[in-house]
Coordinates of C-alpha atoms and ligand atoms in Angstrom, one line a residue:
M1 CA 3.1 -27.2 5.9
I2 CA 6.5 -25.9 4.7
L3 CA 7.1 -22.2 4.7
L4 CA 10.0 -21.1 2.5
E5 CA 11.3 -17.6 3.5
A6 CA 14.0 -16.0 1.4
G7 CA 15.3 -13.9 4.2
G8 CA 16.3 -14.4 7.8
P9 CA 15.3 -12.9 11.2
K10 CA 17.2 -9.7 10.4
T11 CA 17.5 -7.7 7.3
N12 CA 20.7 -8.2 5.4
A13 CA 22.0 -6.1 2.5
K14 CA 23.2 -9.0 0.4
I15 CA 19.7 -10.7 0.6
Q16 CA 17.9 -7.4 0.1
A17 CA 20.0 -6.8 -3.1
L18 CA 18.1 -9.8 -4.6
Y19 CA 15.1 -7.4 -4.9
E20 CA 17.1 -5.0 -7.2
G21 CA 15.5 -4.6 -10.6
E22 CA 15.2 -2.3 -13.6
L23 CA 12.9 0.7 -14.0
V24 CA 11.8 2.1 -17.3
D25 CA 11.4 5.5 -15.6
S26 CA 13.2 6.0 -12.4
R27 CA 11.5 9.3 -11.8
S28 CA 8.1 7.8 -11.6
H29 CA 8.7 4.6 -9.6
P30 CA 11.0 3.9 -6.6
W31 CA 13.8 1.4 -7.1
L32 CA 12.6 -2.1 -6.6
H33 CA 14.8 -2.9 -3.6
Q34 CA 13.3 0.0 -1.8
F35 CA 9.8 0.1 -0.3
R36 CA 9.8 -3.7 0.4
V37 CA 11.8 -5.9 2.7
R38 CA 13.1 -9.4 2.0
A39 CA 13.3 -10.8 5.6
L40 CA 11.0 -12.5 8.0
G41 CA 7.9 -10.3 8.4
G42 CA 8.4 -8.9 4.9
S43 CA 7.4 -5.3 4.4
S44 CA 5.4 -5.3 7.6
R45 CA 8.7 -4.6 9.3
I46 CA 8.4 -1.1 8.0
W47 CA 4.8 -0.5 7.0
G48 CA 2.8 2.5 8.3
G49 CA -0.1 0.4 9.6
R50 CA -2.9 2.4 7.8
C51 CA -5.9 0.0 7.4
L52 CA -8.8 0.6 5.1
P53 CA -11.2 -1.8 3.4
F54 CA -11.9 -1.6 -0.3
D55 CA -15.2 0.0 -1.1
P56 CA -18.0 -2.0 -2.8
I57 CA -17.7 0.0 -6.0
D58 CA -14.0 -1.1 -6.4
L59 CA -15.2 -4.6 -7.2
E60 CA -17.9 -3.6 -9.7
P61 CA -17.5 -3.3 -13.5
R62 CA -17.6 0.4 -14.2
D63 CA -18.2 1.5 -17.8
W64 CA -16.2 4.7 -17.3
V65 CA -13.1 2.7 -16.1
P66 CA -11.9 0.1 -18.6
N67 CA -10.9 -3.4 -17.4
T68 CA -12.8 -3.2 -14.1
G69 CA -14.8 -5.8 -12.2
W70 CA -13.7 -8.5 -9.8
P71 CA -14.8 -12.1 -10.1
I72 CA -15.8 -12.1 -6.4
Q73 CA -18.5 -10.2 -4.5
Y74 CA -17.9 -7.6 -1.9
E75 CA -19.5 -10.0 0.6
D76 CA -16.6 -12.3 0.0
L77 CA -14.2 -9.7 1.4
L78 CA -16.6 -8.6 4.1
A79 CA -16.7 -12.1 5.5
Y80 CA -12.9 -11.9 6.2
Y81 CA -12.3 -8.2 6.9
P82 CA -13.1 -8.4 10.6
A83 CA -10.6 -11.3 11.1
A84 CA -8.1 -9.5 8.9
Q85 CA -8.4 -6.4 11.0
A86 CA -8.0 -8.5 14.2
L87 CA -4.8 -9.9 12.8
A88 CA -3.6 -6.4 12.0
E89 CA -4.6 -5.2 15.5
A90 CA -6.5 -2.3 14.1
G91 CA -9.7 -2.6 16.2
L92 CA -13.3 -3.1 15.2
F93 CA -14.3 -3.3 11.6
D94 CA -16.0 0.1 11.8
Y95 CA -15.0 3.0 9.5
D96 CA -18.0 5.2 10.2
P97 CA -17.0 8.1 12.6
A98 CA -20.6 8.3 13.9
S99 CA -20.5 4.8 15.4
A100 CA -16.7 4.4 16.0
L101 CA -16.4 7.7 17.8
P102 CA -19.7 8.2 19.6
G103 CA -20.2 11.6 21.1
A104 CA -17.9 13.4 18.6
P105 CA -19.3 15.2 15.6
A106 CA -19.1 12.8 12.6
A107 CA -18.0 15.2 9.9
F108 CA -14.5 16.3 9.2
A109 CA -15.6 19.9 9.6
A110 CA -18.8 21.5 10.7
G111 CA -21.5 21.1 8.0
L112 CA -19.2 19.3 5.5
E113 CA -21.5 16.5 4.4
T114 CA -23.0 16.4 0.9
A115 CA -24.2 13.7 -1.5
A116 CA -20.7 13.8 -3.1
V117 CA -18.3 14.2 -0.1
T118 CA -18.5 12.4 3.2
T119 CA -16.2 11.7 6.2
R120 CA -14.8 8.2 6.7
L121 CA -12.2 6.9 9.1
E122 CA -8.9 5.2 8.5
R123 CA -7.6 2.9 11.3
F124 CA -4.1 2.2 12.4
S125 CA -2.4 -1.0 13.2
K126 CA 0.2 -0.8 16.1
P127 CA 1.8 -1.1 13.4
T128 CA 2.0 -4.9 13.6
N129 CA 5.1 -6.7 12.5
F130 CA 3.5 -10.0 11.5
W131 CA 6.5 -12.0 12.2
N132 CA 6.8 -10.6 15.8
R133 CA 3.1 -11.3 16.2
L134 CA 2.8 -14.8 14.7
G135 CA 6.4 -16.1 14.7
D136 CA 6.2 -17.9 18.0
D137 CA 3.0 -19.7 17.1
L138 CA 4.5 -20.7 13.7
T139 CA 7.7 -22.0 15.1
A140 CA 5.9 -23.9 17.9
S141 CA 3.4 -25.5 15.6
P142 CA 4.1 -29.1 14.8
K143 CA 2.2 -28.6 11.6
V144 CA 4.6 -25.9 10.2
Q145 CA 8.2 -26.3 9.1
L146 CA 9.9 -23.0 8.6
L147 CA 12.9 -22.8 6.3
L148 CA 14.8 -19.5 6.5
N149 CA 17.2 -18.2 3.8
A150 CA 15.4 -20.4 1.4
A151 CA 14.8 -18.3 -1.7
V152 CA 12.4 -19.8 -4.2
T153 CA 13.9 -19.4 -7.6
G154 CA 11.6 -21.4 -9.7
V155 CA 8.2 -23.1 -9.8
R156 CA 8.5 -26.3 -11.8
L157 CA 5.4 -27.7 -13.6
G158 CA 4.9 -31.2 -14.7
P159 CA 5.4 -31.9 -18.5
D160 CA 1.7 -31.2 -19.3
G161 CA 1.8 -27.8 -17.4
A162 CA -1.4 -28.6 -15.5
A163 CA 0.2 -28.9 -12.0
V164 CA 3.2 -27.9 -10.1
N165 CA 5.7 -30.7 -9.6
H166 CA 8.0 -29.0 -7.2
V167 CA 9.6 -25.6 -6.4
E168 CA 13.3 -24.9 -6.4
A169 CA 14.8 -23.1 -3.4
V170 CA 18.4 -22.0 -2.9
D171 CA 19.8 -21.9 0.6
R172 CA 22.4 -19.6 2.1
L173 CA 25.3 -21.6 0.7
G174 CA 23.9 -21.5 -2.8
V175 CA 22.7 -25.2 -2.7
K176 CA 19.6 -25.7 -4.8
R177 CA 16.9 -28.0 -3.3
R178 CA 13.6 -29.3 -4.5
V179 CA 10.5 -28.9 -2.3
T180 CA 7.4 -30.9 -3.2
A181 CA 3.9 -30.5 -1.7
R182 CA 0.2 -31.1 -2.6
R183 CA -0.6 -27.4 -2.9
Y184 CA 1.7 -24.4 -3.5
V185 CA 0.9 -20.8 -2.4
L186 CA 3.0 -17.9 -3.7
A187 CA 3.0 -15.2 -1.0
A188 CA 6.1 -13.3 -1.9
G189 CA 4.7 -9.8 -2.2
G190 CA 3.1 -8.1 -5.2
L191 CA 6.3 -7.7 -7.3
E192 CA 8.2 -10.9 -6.4
T193 CA 5.2 -13.2 -7.0
V194 CA 4.9 -11.9 -10.5
R195 CA 8.6 -12.2 -11.0
L196 CA 8.5 -15.9 -9.9
L197 CA 5.7 -16.7 -12.3
L198 CA 7.4 -14.9 -15.2
A199 CA 10.8 -16.5 -14.5
S200 CA 9.4 -20.0 -14.2
N201 CA 9.3 -20.4 -18.0
D202 CA 10.8 -23.8 -18.7
V203 CA 7.5 -25.6 -19.5
K204 CA 5.4 -22.5 -20.4
P205 CA 7.7 -20.2 -22.4
G206 CA 5.9 -17.0 -21.3
G207 CA 5.8 -18.0 -17.6
I208 CA 3.2 -19.7 -15.5
G209 CA -0.4 -18.3 -15.9
N210 CA 0.6 -16.4 -19.0
D211 CA -1.1 -18.4 -21.8
H212 CA -3.0 -15.2 -22.7
D213 CA -0.3 -12.6 -22.2
Q214 CA -1.9 -11.3 -19.0
L215 CA 0.9 -11.9 -16.6
G216 CA 2.7 -8.7 -15.4
R217 CA 0.0 -6.5 -17.1
Y218 CA -2.3 -4.1 -15.2
Y219 CA 0.5 -3.3 -12.7
M220 CA -0.9 -0.6 -10.4
S221 CA -0.1 1.5 -7.4
H222 CA -2.0 4.5 -6.0
T223 CA -1.9 8.1 -7.0
A224 CA -0.9 10.2 -4.0
A225 CA 0.5 13.7 -3.7
T226 CA 0.0 17.0 -1.8
S227 CA -1.5 19.9 -3.8
G228 CA -3.6 22.9 -2.9
Y229 CA -4.7 24.3 0.4
V230 CA -8.0 23.9 2.2
T231 CA -9.2 26.5 4.7
F232 CA -12.0 25.6 7.1
N233 CA -14.4 28.2 8.6
S234 CA -14.2 26.4 11.9
P235 CA -11.6 24.1 13.5
P236 CA -11.8 20.7 11.7
A237 CA -11.3 17.3 13.2
F238 CA -7.9 16.8 11.4
D239 CA -5.9 15.0 14.2
Y240 CA -5.6 11.4 15.3
E241 CA -8.2 10.3 17.7
R242 CA -8.5 7.0 19.6
D243 CA -11.5 4.7 19.6
A244 CA -12.9 2.9 22.6
E245 CA -10.2 0.3 22.4
G246 CA -7.4 2.9 22.1
V247 CA -6.8 2.2 18.4
Y248 CA -5.7 5.3 16.5
V249 CA -8.1 6.5 13.9
R250 CA -8.2 9.5 11.7
R251 CA -10.8 11.2 9.5
R252 CA -10.5 11.5 5.8
L253 CA -12.8 13.0 3.2
W254 CA -14.1 10.5 0.7
L255 CA -15.8 11.0 -2.7
T256 CA -19.0 8.9 -2.3
E257 CA -19.9 6.1 -4.6
A258 CA -22.9 8.1 -5.9
A259 CA -20.5 10.9 -6.9
Q260 CA -18.1 8.5 -8.5
R261 CA -20.9 7.0 -10.6
E262 CA -22.6 10.2 -11.5
L263 CA -19.4 12.1 -12.5
K264 CA -17.6 9.0 -13.8
L265 CA -14.6 9.4 -11.5
L266 CA -12.1 7.1 -10.0
N267 CA -12.2 6.4 -6.3
V268 CA -10.3 8.9 -4.1
A269 CA -9.9 10.2 -0.6
F270 CA -8.5 13.4 0.8
R271 CA -6.6 14.2 4.0
T272 CA -5.2 17.4 5.5
H273 CA -1.4 17.3 5.4
L274 CA 1.7 19.1 6.5
P275 CA 3.1 22.0 4.4
E276 CA 6.3 21.3 2.3
I277 CA 8.7 20.3 5.1
A278 CA 11.9 21.0 3.2
D279 CA 10.9 24.6 2.6
P280 CA 11.8 26.7 5.6
A281 CA 9.3 29.3 4.6
H282 CA 6.8 27.4 6.8
K283 CA 8.6 28.9 9.9
D284 CA 7.7 25.9 12.0
A285 CA 10.3 24.6 14.5
I286 CA 8.9 21.0 14.4
L287 CA 8.9 20.8 10.6
S288 CA 12.4 22.3 10.5
A289 CA 13.7 19.8 13.0
M290 CA 12.1 17.0 10.9
Y291 CA 14.0 18.3 7.9
L292 CA 17.3 18.5 9.7
V293 CA 17.2 14.9 11.0
K294 CA 15.9 13.4 7.7
D295 CA 19.1 11.5 7.0
F296 CA 18.4 9.5 10.2
V297 CA 14.9 8.5 9.2
L298 CA 14.2 5.4 7.1
Y299 CA 14.6 6.3 3.4
E300 CA 11.0 5.2 2.7
Y301 CA 9.7 7.8 5.1
S302 CA 12.1 10.7 4.2
R303 CA 12.3 10.3 0.4
K304 CA 10.2 13.4 -0.3
M305 CA 12.4 15.6 2.0
R306 CA 15.6 14.1 0.5
E307 CA 14.6 15.0 -3.0
R308 CA 15.0 18.7 -2.4
P309 CA 18.7 19.8 -2.6
V310 CA 19.9 21.4 0.6
T311 CA 21.4 24.8 0.3
L312 CA 23.4 26.4 3.2
T313 CA 20.8 29.3 3.3
D314 CA 17.9 26.8 3.7
A315 CA 19.8 24.9 6.4
L316 CA 20.4 28.2 8.3
R317 CA 16.7 29.2 7.9
H318 CA 15.6 25.8 9.3
L319 CA 18.0 26.3 12.3
R320 CA 16.6 29.8 12.8
N321 CA 13.0 28.4 12.9
I322 CA 14.1 26.1 15.7
I323 CA 16.0 28.7 17.7
V324 CA 13.0 31.1 17.5
N325 CA 10.6 28.6 18.9
P326 CA 12.4 26.0 21.1
V327 CA 9.4 25.5 23.4
R328 CA 7.2 24.3 20.6
L329 CA 9.8 21.8 19.6
A330 CA 10.4 20.6 23.2
R331 CA 6.7 20.0 23.8
F332 CA 6.4 18.1 20.5
S333 CA 9.5 16.0 21.2
R334 CA 8.1 14.9 24.6
K335 CA 4.8 13.9 23.0
W336 CA 6.6 12.1 20.2
I337 CA 8.9 10.2 22.5
T338 CA 6.1 9.0 24.8
R339 CA 3.4 8.4 22.2
R340 CA 5.6 7.1 19.4
V341 CA 9.1 6.0 20.4
L342 CA 8.2 4.3 23.7
A343 CA 4.6 3.4 23.0
E344 CA 3.6 -0.1 22.0
R345 CA 0.7 1.2 19.9
K346 CA 2.4 4.1 18.1
L347 CA 1.1 7.5 17.1
P348 CA 1.1 7.0 13.4
S349 CA 2.7 10.2 12.1
V350 CA 3.2 13.9 12.7
V351 CA 0.1 15.9 12.3
L352 CA 0.0 19.6 13.1
G353 CA -2.8 22.1 13.6
S354 CA -3.1 25.5 12.1
N355 CA -4.1 28.8 13.8
R356 CA -5.9 29.8 10.6
N357 CA -7.5 26.4 10.0
R358 CA -5.5 26.3 6.7
F359 CA -4.0 22.9 5.7
A360 CA -2.1 21.5 2.7
L361 CA -4.3 18.9 1.0
E362 CA -3.2 15.4 0.3
F363 CA -5.0 12.8 -1.8
H364 CA -4.8 9.0 -2.1
G365 CA -6.4 7.9 -5.3
E366 CA -7.2 4.9 -7.4
Q367 CA -5.0 4.1 -10.4
A368 CA -7.1 2.8 -13.3
P369 CA -6.0 -0.7 -14.5
N370 CA -3.9 -0.3 -17.7
P371 CA -2.6 -3.3 -19.6
E372 CA 0.4 -1.3 -20.8
S373 CA 1.5 -0.6 -17.2
R374 CA 3.5 -3.8 -16.7
L375 CA 6.1 -5.9 -15.1
T376 CA 8.4 -8.0 -17.4
L377 CA 11.7 -9.7 -17.0
S378 CA 15.0 -7.8 -17.4
S379 CA 17.9 -9.3 -19.4
E380 CA 20.0 -9.0 -16.2
R381 CA 20.1 -11.8 -13.6
D382 CA 20.7 -11.7 -9.8
R383 CA 23.4 -13.6 -8.1
L384 CA 21.1 -16.7 -7.7
G385 CA 20.7 -16.7 -11.5
M386 CA 17.1 -15.4 -11.5
P387 CA 16.1 -12.8 -14.1
K388 CA 15.5 -9.4 -12.5
L389 CA 12.2 -7.7 -12.7
R390 CA 11.6 -4.7 -15.0
A391 CA 8.9 -2.2 -14.0
D392 CA 7.2 -0.1 -16.6
W393 CA 4.6 1.7 -14.4
R394 CA 2.4 4.1 -16.3
L395 CA -0.3 6.6 -15.5
T396 CA -3.0 7.6 -18.0
P397 CA -4.9 10.8 -18.5
L398 CA -7.9 9.1 -16.9
D399 CA -5.9 9.0 -13.6
T400 CA -4.8 12.7 -13.6
E401 CA -8.1 14.1 -15.1
S402 CA -10.2 12.2 -12.6
L403 CA -8.2 13.8 -9.7
V404 CA -8.5 17.3 -11.1
R405 CA -12.3 16.8 -11.3
A406 CA -12.4 15.3 -7.8
Y407 CA -10.7 18.5 -6.6
G408 CA -13.5 20.4 -8.2
V409 CA -16.1 18.3 -6.4
L410 CA -14.4 18.9 -3.0
A411 CA -14.1 22.6 -3.7
R412 CA -17.8 22.8 -4.5
A413 CA -18.8 20.8 -1.4
L414 CA -16.7 23.2 0.8
E415 CA -18.3 26.2 -0.8
E416 CA -21.9 24.9 -0.9
T417 CA -21.9 23.9 2.8
G418 CA -20.1 27.0 3.9
A419 CA -17.5 24.7 5.6
G420 CA -14.5 26.3 4.0
R421 CA -12.6 26.9 0.8
L422 CA -10.2 25.0 -1.4
D423 CA -7.4 26.8 -3.3
Y424 CA -5.8 24.7 -5.9
D425 CA -4.4 24.9 -9.4
P426 CA -5.7 22.1 -11.7
E427 CA -2.4 22.1 -13.6
A428 CA -0.5 21.7 -10.3
V429 CA -2.6 18.7 -9.4
R430 CA -1.7 17.1 -12.7
T431 CA 2.0 17.9 -12.5
E432 CA 2.3 16.9 -8.8
T433 CA 0.5 13.6 -9.4
I434 CA 3.0 12.8 -12.2
R435 CA 6.0 14.0 -10.2
A436 CA 5.0 12.0 -7.1
G437 CA 4.7 8.8 -9.2
A438 CA 3.9 5.4 -7.8
Y439 CA 3.0 5.3 -4.1
G440 CA 5.8 3.6 -2.2
G441 CA 5.1 0.0 -1.2
H442 CA 1.7 -0.5 -2.9
H443 CA 2.5 -3.1 -5.6
L444 CA -0.9 -4.2 -7.1
G445 CA -2.0 -6.2 -10.1
G446 CA 0.2 -8.1 -12.4
A447 CA -1.5 -11.5 -11.7
R448 CA -5.1 -10.3 -11.7
M449 CA -8.1 -12.3 -10.7
S450 CA -10.6 -13.2 -13.5
T451 CA -13.3 -15.6 -14.3
D452 CA -12.2 -15.9 -17.9
P453 CA -8.7 -17.3 -18.2
T454 CA -8.0 -15.0 -21.2
Q455 CA -8.6 -12.0 -19.0
G456 CA -6.3 -12.7 -16.0
V457 CA -3.9 -15.0 -14.3
V458 CA -5.8 -16.4 -11.3
D459 CA -9.4 -17.4 -10.8
A460 CA -11.8 -16.3 -8.1
D461 CA -10.2 -18.7 -5.7
C462 CA -6.7 -17.2 -6.4
R463 CA -5.8 -20.5 -8.2
V464 CA -3.5 -19.9 -11.2
H465 CA -5.7 -20.5 -14.3
G466 CA -4.9 -24.0 -15.7
V467 CA -2.6 -25.0 -12.9
D468 CA -4.5 -27.2 -10.5
N469 CA -2.3 -26.9 -7.3
L470 CA -0.8 -23.3 -7.5
F471 CA -2.3 -20.4 -5.7
V472 CA -1.4 -16.7 -5.1
A473 CA -1.8 -14.8 -1.8
S474 CA -0.8 -11.3 -2.7
S475 CA -1.9 -7.9 -3.9
A476 CA -0.7 -9.1 -7.4
V477 CA -4.2 -10.5 -7.8
F478 CA -6.1 -7.2 -7.3
P479 CA -8.0 -6.4 -10.6
T480 CA -8.4 -2.7 -9.4
S481 CA -6.6 -0.7 -6.8
G482 CA -9.4 1.3 -5.1
Q483 CA -8.3 4.2 -2.9
A484 CA -7.6 2.0 0.1
N485 CA -4.2 0.9 1.3
P486 CA -3.7 -2.8 0.3
T487 CA -2.7 -4.8 3.3
L488 CA -6.1 -5.3 5.0
T489 CA -7.4 -6.7 1.7
I490 CA -4.4 -8.9 1.2
L491 CA -5.0 -10.3 4.6
A492 CA -8.7 -10.9 3.9
L493 CA -8.0 -12.6 0.6
T494 CA -5.3 -14.7 2.2
L495 CA -7.6 -15.8 5.0
R496 CA -10.2 -16.7 2.5
L497 CA -7.7 -18.8 0.5
A498 CA -6.6 -20.5 3.7
D499 CA -10.1 -21.5 4.4
R500 CA -10.5 -22.9 0.8
L501 CA -7.3 -24.9 1.1
A502 CA -8.1 -26.2 4.5
G503 CA -11.4 -27.4 3.0
E504 CA -9.7 -29.1 0.0
L505 CA -7.1 -30.8 2.1
A506 CA -9.3 -31.9 5.0
P507 CA -9.7 -35.7 5.3
A508 CA -13.1 -36.9 4.0
G509 CA -15.8 -36.2 6.5
D510 CA -13.9 -33.4 8.2
P511 CA -15.4 -30.0 7.2
R512 CA -12.0 -28.4 7.7
Ligands
LIG601 C1 7.3 2.1 3.9 C2 6.0 1.3 3.7 C3 4.8 1.7 4.3 C4 3.6 1.0 4.1 N1 2.5 1.4 4.7 C5 1.4 0.7 4.5 C6 0.2 1.1 5.2 O1 0.2 2.0 6.0 N2 -1.0 0.4 4.9 C7 -1.0 -0.7 4.1 O2 -2.0 -1.3 3.9 N3 0.1 -1.1 3.4 C8 1.3 -0.4 3.6 N4 2.5 -0.8 3.0 C9 2.4 -2.0 2.1 C10 2.5 -3.3 2.9 O3 3.7 -3.3 3.6 C11 2.4 -4.5 2.0 O4 1.1 -4.4 1.4 C12 2.4 -5.8 2.7 O5 3.6 -5.9 3.5 C13 2.4 -6.9 1.6 O6 2.4 -8.1 2.3 P1 2.9 -9.4 1.5 O7 3.0 -10.5 2.5 O8 2.1 -9.6 0.3 O9 4.4 -9.1 1.0 P2 5.7 -8.8 1.7 O10 5.4 -8.0 3.0 O11 6.6 -8.1 0.7 O12 6.3 -10.2 2.2 C14 6.8 -11.1 1.2 C15 7.6 -12.1 1.9 O13 8.0 -13.1 1.0 C16 9.5 -13.3 1.1 N5 10.0 -13.6 -0.2 C17 10.1 -12.8 -1.3 N6 10.6 -13.4 -2.3 C18 10.8 -14.7 -1.9 C19 11.3 -15.9 -2.6 N7 11.7 -15.8 -3.9 N8 11.3 -17.0 -1.9 C20 10.9 -17.1 -0.6 N9 10.4 -16.0 0.1 C21 10.4 -14.8 -0.6 C22 10.0 -12.0 1.7 O14 11.2 -12.1 2.3 C23 8.8 -11.6 2.6 O15 9.0 -12.2 3.9 C24 3.6 -0.1 3.2 C25 4.8 -0.5 2.6 C26 6.0 0.2 2.8 C27 7.3 -0.3 2.2

């Protein structure tokens, strides 16, 4: 096996710049060289490690969400989720607080359990950098040849377009080489995989897998923003906990499949969150310190704070918050250094309690598949001569209205169970969702899976329709986004594909 990796062992600005692209609306989507990493380990060098499986409903055709339905069954994912989770070092495949955290009350807050709203866990990887975890095995393996600084710039089909003949890769000196193999797997991330297929347009003018104008369409992320405040009548289980293996887990409120079906809503989950960090009105020494050191924090994790212009008055008010309560900050710093900076398994993020049990509310929601939300090629080229990518990411009223209605469902559940109260403004939910835009590094769709070649780019085995020896291992194949972060499902689909390929390539008589 030959593994062609565009980057090297370290990140490098010149190589990272090859990810630059064009945006139709730079307010709604991050620049394309941000929120992904072109180096060994890829974006797992900076990911947050939040692991969640898709829900069964995410794979079903839903009459209230156009263009839904996967060509595989949930069981196909379930068969690989435990192994995916082991690779991600995220513990057992158990997202039910009742069994994963025995002895603790299962619900997020006392009494808060209805047919529409329930408590689920999210699990956290260390977070695992997959190159650090697997690199030694790969380099030691006699079966794997790893080529670094080998950027694939084109997938070249044979004259009839039915199979890949070779791929072109450019080395660090700009020398172009041909690499031939029996099978080819594109695993370059959600955006770059689509770019490669689009740009490989010498035999097929629209790009590979684009005979039916599907390639680049249905480009999705997740909707995610903080809006409204939830007040609980008793202290909720809002903080990180550790399961029996020491893996960090955290509870989230999830809209059940029954509620999604009955009310015709998109999938969504809610979490308690920090108040607006940049606004010193919170009077919290920890949040003010976070704000003042924001320029030293990776852009991907400080973008929201950086968006708010700093005034001298604000800076002074933040300083005042710290001076008034240095003990709180000192205690927090000690915990952060031991549990985050020095720990191998890292505390995933800053979570703070509230004396009044009042928390800002954050959601992470499904974005409906939309053929007009798409990736195409820009007229500009990078220094290797490849056309850059152009992202035209679009929300629809279905996305925003479903969230507004989901807020209503959560508000009712809190009220009916007496667990608490949700204060929110439906208009603010809409505007915040639009303002927050596409969620960071979640690049989904663009080469969707379908049974019918006219409806997608790859088949149920992730083989590009009509191209016998070309496969995709990436979130680009997701037909829907679900509410779950993507990496666990990327891993599960990739393990499944690896099994298929091992079967195809095994000598006769050998089951693998
Ligand atoms: C800040 C941040 C936080 C995140 N947090 C989470 C989280 O908590 N949970 C979660 O599930 N997901 C999270 N993600 C998303 C997660 O990182 C991605 O889903 C995951 O890394 C995708 O894996 P991948 O292998 O498909 O792509 P990538 O990680 O992008 O890897 C692609 C690889 O292909 C190489 N490559 C690219 N182009 C070429 C080319 N032309 N030729 C050869 N090689 C090439 C790259 O160098 C890279 O090594 C986060 C992302 C970011 C940026």
